[in-house]
XYZ file of C-alpha atoms in Angstrom:
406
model
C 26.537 -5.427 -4.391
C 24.994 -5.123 -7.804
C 21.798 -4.128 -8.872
C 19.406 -6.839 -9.984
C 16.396 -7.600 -10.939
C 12.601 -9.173 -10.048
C 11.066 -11.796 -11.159
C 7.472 -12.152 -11.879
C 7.126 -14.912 -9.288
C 9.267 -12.625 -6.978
C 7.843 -9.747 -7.515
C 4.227 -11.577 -7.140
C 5.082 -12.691 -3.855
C 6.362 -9.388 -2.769
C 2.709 -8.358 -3.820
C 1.458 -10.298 -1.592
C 3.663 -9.835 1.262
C 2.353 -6.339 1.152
C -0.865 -6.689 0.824
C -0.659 -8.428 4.358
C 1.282 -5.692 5.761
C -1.429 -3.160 4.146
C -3.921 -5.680 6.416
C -1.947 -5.264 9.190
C -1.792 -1.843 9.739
C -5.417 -1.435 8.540
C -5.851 -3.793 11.693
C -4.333 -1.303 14.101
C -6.927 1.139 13.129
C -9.877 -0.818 13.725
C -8.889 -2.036 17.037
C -8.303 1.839 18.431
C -11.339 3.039 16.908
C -13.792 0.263 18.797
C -11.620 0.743 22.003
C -12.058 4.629 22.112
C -15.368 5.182 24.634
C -13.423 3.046 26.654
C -9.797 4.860 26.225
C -11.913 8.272 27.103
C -13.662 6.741 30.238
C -10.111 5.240 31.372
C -8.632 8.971 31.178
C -11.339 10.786 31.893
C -12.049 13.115 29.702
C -15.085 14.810 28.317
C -16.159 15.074 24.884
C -14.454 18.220 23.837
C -11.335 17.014 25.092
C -11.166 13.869 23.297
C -12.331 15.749 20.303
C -8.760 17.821 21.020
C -6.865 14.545 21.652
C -8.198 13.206 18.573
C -6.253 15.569 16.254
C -2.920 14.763 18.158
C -2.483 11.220 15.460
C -2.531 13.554 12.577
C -0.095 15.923 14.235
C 2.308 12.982 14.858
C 1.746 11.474 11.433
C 2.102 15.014 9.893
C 5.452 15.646 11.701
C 7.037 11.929 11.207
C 6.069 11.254 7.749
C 9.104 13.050 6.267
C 11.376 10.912 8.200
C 10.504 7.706 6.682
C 12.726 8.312 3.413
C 15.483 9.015 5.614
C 14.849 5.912 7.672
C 14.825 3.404 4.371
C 17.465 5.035 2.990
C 19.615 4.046 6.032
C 18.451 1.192 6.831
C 16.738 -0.588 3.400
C 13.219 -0.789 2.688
C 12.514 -4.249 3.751
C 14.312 -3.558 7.189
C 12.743 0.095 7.468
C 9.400 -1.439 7.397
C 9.698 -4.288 9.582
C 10.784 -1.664 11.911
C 8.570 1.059 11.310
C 5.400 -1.616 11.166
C 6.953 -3.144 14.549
C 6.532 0.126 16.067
C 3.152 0.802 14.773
C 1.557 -2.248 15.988
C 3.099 -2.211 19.668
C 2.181 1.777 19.533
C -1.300 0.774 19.637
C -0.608 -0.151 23.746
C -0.304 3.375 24.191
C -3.632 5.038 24.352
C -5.502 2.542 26.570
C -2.604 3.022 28.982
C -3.527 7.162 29.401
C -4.822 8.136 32.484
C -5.325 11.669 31.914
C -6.002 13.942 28.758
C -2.120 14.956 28.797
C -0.492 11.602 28.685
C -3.398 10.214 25.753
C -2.361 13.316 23.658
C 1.030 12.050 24.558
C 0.450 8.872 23.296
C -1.829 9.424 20.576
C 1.025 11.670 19.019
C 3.343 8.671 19.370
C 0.352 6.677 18.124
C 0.216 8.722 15.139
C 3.838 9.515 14.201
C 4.434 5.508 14.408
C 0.899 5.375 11.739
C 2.632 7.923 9.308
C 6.298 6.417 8.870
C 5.408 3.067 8.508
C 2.241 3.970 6.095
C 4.805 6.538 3.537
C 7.275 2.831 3.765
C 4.585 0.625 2.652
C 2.934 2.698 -0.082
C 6.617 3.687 -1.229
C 7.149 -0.433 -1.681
C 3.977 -0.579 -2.756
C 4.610 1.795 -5.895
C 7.864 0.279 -6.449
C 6.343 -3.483 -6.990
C 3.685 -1.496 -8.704
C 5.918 -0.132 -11.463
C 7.974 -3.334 -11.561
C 4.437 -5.370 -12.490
C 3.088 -2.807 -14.625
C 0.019 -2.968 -13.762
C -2.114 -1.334 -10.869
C -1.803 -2.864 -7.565
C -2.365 0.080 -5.020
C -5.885 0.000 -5.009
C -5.991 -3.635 -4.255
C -3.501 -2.827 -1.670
C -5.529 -0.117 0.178
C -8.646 -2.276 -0.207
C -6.285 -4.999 2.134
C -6.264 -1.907 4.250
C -9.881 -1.411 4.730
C -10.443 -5.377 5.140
C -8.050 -5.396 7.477
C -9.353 -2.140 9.451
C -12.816 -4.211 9.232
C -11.240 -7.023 10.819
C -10.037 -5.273 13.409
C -13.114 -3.384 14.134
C -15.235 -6.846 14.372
C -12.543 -8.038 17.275
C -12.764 -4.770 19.502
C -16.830 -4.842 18.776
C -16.326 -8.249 20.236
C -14.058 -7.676 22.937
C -15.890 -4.288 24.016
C -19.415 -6.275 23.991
C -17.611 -9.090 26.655
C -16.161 -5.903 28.331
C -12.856 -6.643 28.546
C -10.121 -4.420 29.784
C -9.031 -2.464 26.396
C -5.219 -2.593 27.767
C -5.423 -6.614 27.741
C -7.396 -6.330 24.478
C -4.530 -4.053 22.860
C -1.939 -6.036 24.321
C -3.080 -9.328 22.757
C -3.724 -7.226 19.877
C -0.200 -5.614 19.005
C 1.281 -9.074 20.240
C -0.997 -11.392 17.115
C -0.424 -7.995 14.360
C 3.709 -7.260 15.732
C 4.200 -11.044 14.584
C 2.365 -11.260 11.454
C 3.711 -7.863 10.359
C 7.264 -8.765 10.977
C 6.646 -12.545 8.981
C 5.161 -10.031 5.989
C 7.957 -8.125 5.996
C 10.174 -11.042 5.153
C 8.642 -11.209 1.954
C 9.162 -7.211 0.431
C 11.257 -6.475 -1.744
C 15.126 -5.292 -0.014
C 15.434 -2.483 -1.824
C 18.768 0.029 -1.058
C 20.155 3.287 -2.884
C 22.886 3.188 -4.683
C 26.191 4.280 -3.187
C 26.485 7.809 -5.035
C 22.469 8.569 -3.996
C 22.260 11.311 -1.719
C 19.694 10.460 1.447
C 16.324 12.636 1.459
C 16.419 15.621 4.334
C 15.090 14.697 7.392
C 12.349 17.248 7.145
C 11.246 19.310 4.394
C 8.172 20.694 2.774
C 6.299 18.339 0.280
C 7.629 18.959 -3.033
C 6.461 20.785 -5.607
C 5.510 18.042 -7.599
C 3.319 16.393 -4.874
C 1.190 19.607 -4.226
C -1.400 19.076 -6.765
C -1.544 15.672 -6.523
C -2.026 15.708 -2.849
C -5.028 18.493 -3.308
C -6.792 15.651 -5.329
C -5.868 13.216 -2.065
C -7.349 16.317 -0.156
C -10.938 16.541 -2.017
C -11.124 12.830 -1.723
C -9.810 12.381 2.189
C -12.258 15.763 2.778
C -15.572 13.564 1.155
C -14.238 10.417 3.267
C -13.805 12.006 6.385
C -17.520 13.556 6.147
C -18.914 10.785 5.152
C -17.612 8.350 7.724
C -18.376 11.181 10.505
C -21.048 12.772 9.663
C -23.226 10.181 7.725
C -25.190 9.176 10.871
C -25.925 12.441 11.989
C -26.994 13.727 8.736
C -29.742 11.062 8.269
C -30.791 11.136 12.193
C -30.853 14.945 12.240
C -32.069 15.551 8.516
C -34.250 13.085 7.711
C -34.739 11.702 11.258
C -34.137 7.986 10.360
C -33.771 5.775 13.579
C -30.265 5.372 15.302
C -30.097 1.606 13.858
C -31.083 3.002 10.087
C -28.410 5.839 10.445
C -25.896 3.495 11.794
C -26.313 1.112 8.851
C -25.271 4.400 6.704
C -21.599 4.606 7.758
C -21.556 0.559 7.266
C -22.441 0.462 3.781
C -20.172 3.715 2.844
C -17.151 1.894 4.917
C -18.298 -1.856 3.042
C -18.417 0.033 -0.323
C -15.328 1.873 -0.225
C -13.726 -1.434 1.058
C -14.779 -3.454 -2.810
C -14.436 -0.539 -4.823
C -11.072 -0.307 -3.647
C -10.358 -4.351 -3.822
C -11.603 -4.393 -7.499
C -10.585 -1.069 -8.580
C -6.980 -2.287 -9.982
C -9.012 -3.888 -13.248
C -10.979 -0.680 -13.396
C -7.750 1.448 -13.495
C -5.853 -0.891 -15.710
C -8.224 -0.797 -18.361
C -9.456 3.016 -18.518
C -6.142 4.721 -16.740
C -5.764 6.541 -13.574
C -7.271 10.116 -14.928
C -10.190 8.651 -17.021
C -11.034 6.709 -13.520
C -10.830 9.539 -11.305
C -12.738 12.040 -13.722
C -15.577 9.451 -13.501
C -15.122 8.627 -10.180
C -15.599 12.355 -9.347
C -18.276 12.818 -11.511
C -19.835 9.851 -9.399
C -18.768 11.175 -6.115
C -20.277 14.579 -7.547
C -23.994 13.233 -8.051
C -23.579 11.271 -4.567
C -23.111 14.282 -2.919
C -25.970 15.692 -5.119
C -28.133 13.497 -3.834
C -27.513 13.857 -0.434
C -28.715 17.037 -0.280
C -31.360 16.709 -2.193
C -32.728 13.833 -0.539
C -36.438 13.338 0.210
C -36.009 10.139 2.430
C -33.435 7.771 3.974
C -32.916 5.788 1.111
C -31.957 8.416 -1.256
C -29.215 9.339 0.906
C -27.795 5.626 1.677
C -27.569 5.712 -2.063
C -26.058 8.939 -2.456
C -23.280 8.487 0.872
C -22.867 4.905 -1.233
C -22.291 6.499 -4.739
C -19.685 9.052 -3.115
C -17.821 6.240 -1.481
C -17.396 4.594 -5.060
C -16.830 7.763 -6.488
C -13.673 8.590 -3.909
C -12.630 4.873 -3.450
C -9.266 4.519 -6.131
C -8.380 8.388 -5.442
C -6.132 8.155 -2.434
C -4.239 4.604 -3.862
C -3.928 6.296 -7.394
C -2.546 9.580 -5.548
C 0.154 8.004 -4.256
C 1.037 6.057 -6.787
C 1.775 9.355 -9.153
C 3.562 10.128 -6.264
C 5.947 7.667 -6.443
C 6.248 8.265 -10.327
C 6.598 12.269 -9.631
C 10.077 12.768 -9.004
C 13.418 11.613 -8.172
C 12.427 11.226 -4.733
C 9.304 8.404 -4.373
C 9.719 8.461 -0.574
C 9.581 12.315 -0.160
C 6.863 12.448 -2.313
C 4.581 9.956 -0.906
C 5.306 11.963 2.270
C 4.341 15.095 1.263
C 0.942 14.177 -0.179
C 0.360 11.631 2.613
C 0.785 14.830 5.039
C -1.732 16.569 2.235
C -4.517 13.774 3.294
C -3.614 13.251 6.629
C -4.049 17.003 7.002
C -7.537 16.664 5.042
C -8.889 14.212 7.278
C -7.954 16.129 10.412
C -9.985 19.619 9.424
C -12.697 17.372 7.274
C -15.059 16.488 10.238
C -14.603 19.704 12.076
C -15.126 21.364 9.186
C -18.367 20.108 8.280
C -19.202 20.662 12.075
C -18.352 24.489 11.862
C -20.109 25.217 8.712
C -23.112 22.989 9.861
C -23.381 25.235 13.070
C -23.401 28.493 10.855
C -25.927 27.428 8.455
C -26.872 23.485 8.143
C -25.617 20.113 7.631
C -27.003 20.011 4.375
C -25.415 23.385 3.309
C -22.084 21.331 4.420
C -22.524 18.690 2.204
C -23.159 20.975 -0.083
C -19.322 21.828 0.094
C -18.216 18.099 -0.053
C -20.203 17.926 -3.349
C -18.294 20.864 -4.489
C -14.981 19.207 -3.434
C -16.033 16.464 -5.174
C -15.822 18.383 -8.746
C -12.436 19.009 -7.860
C -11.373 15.867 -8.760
C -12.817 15.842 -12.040
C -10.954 19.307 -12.580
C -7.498 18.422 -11.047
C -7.280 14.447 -12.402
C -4.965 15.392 -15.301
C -2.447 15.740 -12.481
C -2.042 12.140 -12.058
C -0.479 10.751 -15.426
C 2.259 10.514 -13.399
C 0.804 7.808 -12.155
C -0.416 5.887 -15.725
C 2.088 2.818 -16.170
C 2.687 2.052 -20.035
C 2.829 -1.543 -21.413
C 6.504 -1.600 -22.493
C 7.632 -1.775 -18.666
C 8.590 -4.943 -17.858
C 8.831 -6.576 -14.572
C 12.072 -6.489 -12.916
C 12.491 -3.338 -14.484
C 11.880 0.085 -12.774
C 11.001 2.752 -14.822
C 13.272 6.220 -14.260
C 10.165 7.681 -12.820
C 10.507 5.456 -9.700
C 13.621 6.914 -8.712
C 14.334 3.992 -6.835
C 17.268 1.214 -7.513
C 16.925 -1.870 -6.378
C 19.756 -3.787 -4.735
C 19.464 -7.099 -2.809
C 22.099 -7.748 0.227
């Protein structure tokens, strides 16, 4: 088999095509996350156990991740994701099926491990079809994410308010998203190694070169995770709005994130991934800022809102340098996906701990700190700038991946 190329029209469909798999696993998501008060009465557990069974999807995703390089090395990246996304959609039966705290840790780790492979295949192909365009794609791609994560919430809402059984509800569920993500998958690129290219380990410590690129994923996952967990609370507790008011708060971050992200491809195309996240954390910076300094309820929607802005294109932009990092785009992608993952695991119990030593508004006070870190540590992700010269159907040396169609 020889190596060939993309074209435009391919490659556009490809785009596409993984944009609805981005959907689709944004899907899963939001269909656990309605489902959970129900998943907790079902196994009966109390709140600090869930809390505990809770951090067993980031363990899983943090101790998969590294073996999805492996896997689409094997197997090729268009058949590594249908099978990876397979698994990830069906693994969302799991949970509701838990009858005591052991087997929904159990699960949950599955849950998780089945999240992290197939998300490191997707953003890898993402990247790749990324490069091959060059032009920005990936935040467009994680804003199909957050739609689809939106669209999955607004189901379970649905199916929780007619109280329905969350195993028939997760059964339909992974039945609809299992078909859709396998048709998706059709359309990605089938992208193989060459013969002579050695496969990645099967575990291994995130390379050098995703370290600091994965601590500006960290900041930004760290001001996400807060701010989706702790945005309620803060305007209940600090500046006693209503539950409705403070409800409405974690909307509007989610809904703003969600557009940033969907439009944010223009934004990085025309001023370049550092200039954007330098601004961006600037942004994110004075959000934070005004959090804490908030007099009244609508200060602070603003400020949660100008964070979410701020933060929105980090995470995309992070993985795409990533990809463009080393010889390796797989590995790499792993290792700062396990860098976020990571960050969103300690982020909310983190702002709990420091908020029980002092106040919430000291602890936002740290995610506004955080936040400067990303206008310190941007620099980092030139890897990720694309120049002009690279032409579709062409991947730059930086991608370190060689595409081959069976």
């Amino acid at each position: 088999m020889s190596e060939v190329g993309y074209g435009t029209r391919e490659l556009k469909r490809a785009r596409l095509a993984v944009a609805v798999v981005f959907c689709v696993h944004g899907a899963v998501t939001g269909s656990f996350a309605t489902r959970v008060p129900w998943i907790q009465d079902h196994a009966g557990v109390g709140a600090g156990q869930l809390g505990l069974a809770l951090a067993f999807p980031a363990l899983g995703a943090s101790a998969a991740m590294p073996l999805a390089g492996r896997v689409s090395h094997r197997f090729g990246a268009r058949t590594a994701l249908r099978g990876l996304l397979a698994l990830w959609t069906l693994a969302l039966i799991l949970p509701s099926l838990a009858p005591n705290l052991i087997t929904l840790c159990c699960a949950l780790f599955a849950y998780g491990a089945c999240a992290g492979m197939s998300d490191v295949a997707m953003n890898a192909l993402g990247v790749e079809i990324e490069n091959r365009l060059g032009r920005s794609i990936m935040s467009g791609l994680h804003g199909m994410w957050s739609v689809g994560a939106l669209v999955g919430s607004a189901a379970g809402t649905l199916a929780a308010h007619l109280g329905s059984d969350a195993r028939l509800h997760h059964a339909l569920a992974a039945l609809v998203l299992t078909l859709a993500g396998l048709v998706a998958c059709g359309g990605v690129l089938d992208l193989r190694p060459t013969e002579d290219e050695e496969p990645p380990p099967r575990f291994a410590l995130p390379p050098r070169s995703a370290l600091l690129i994965g601590a500006v994923g960290f900041c930004a996952v760290f001001a996400e995770g807060a701010s989706l967990d702790w945005s309620a609370v803060y305007l209940r507790d600090v500046l006693d709005t209503s539950a409705g008011l403070a409800a409405a708060c974690t909307t509007a971050f989610t809904l703003t994130m969600a557009v940033a992200r969907l439009v944010g491809d223009r934004v990085v195309d025309r001023f370049g991934a550092v200039r954007t996240v330098r601004v961006g954390g600037l942004g994110a910076a004075l959000g934070g800022l005004l959090v804490v300094v908030a007099p009244d309820p609508a200060v602070a929607i603003g400020g949660f809102g100008l964070m979410g802005l701020g933060i929105a294109v980090v995470v995309p932009l992070a993985f795409a340098a990533a990809g463009r990092s080393g010889p390796s785009p797989s590995q790499a992608i792993a290792g700062v996906a396990t860098i976020t993952y990571t960050s969103g695991l300690v982020a909310p119990s983190a702002i709990g701990a420091v908020a029980d030593a002092t106040s919430l508004v000291v602890s936002f006070g740290l995610v506004t700190f955080l936040a400067c870190g990303l206008v310190v540590l941007a620099g980092v992700l030139r890897a990720g700038e694309r120049t002009r010269t690279e032409a579709a159907g062409v991947s730059p040396a930086g991608a370190g991946a060689r595409g081959r169609e069976s």
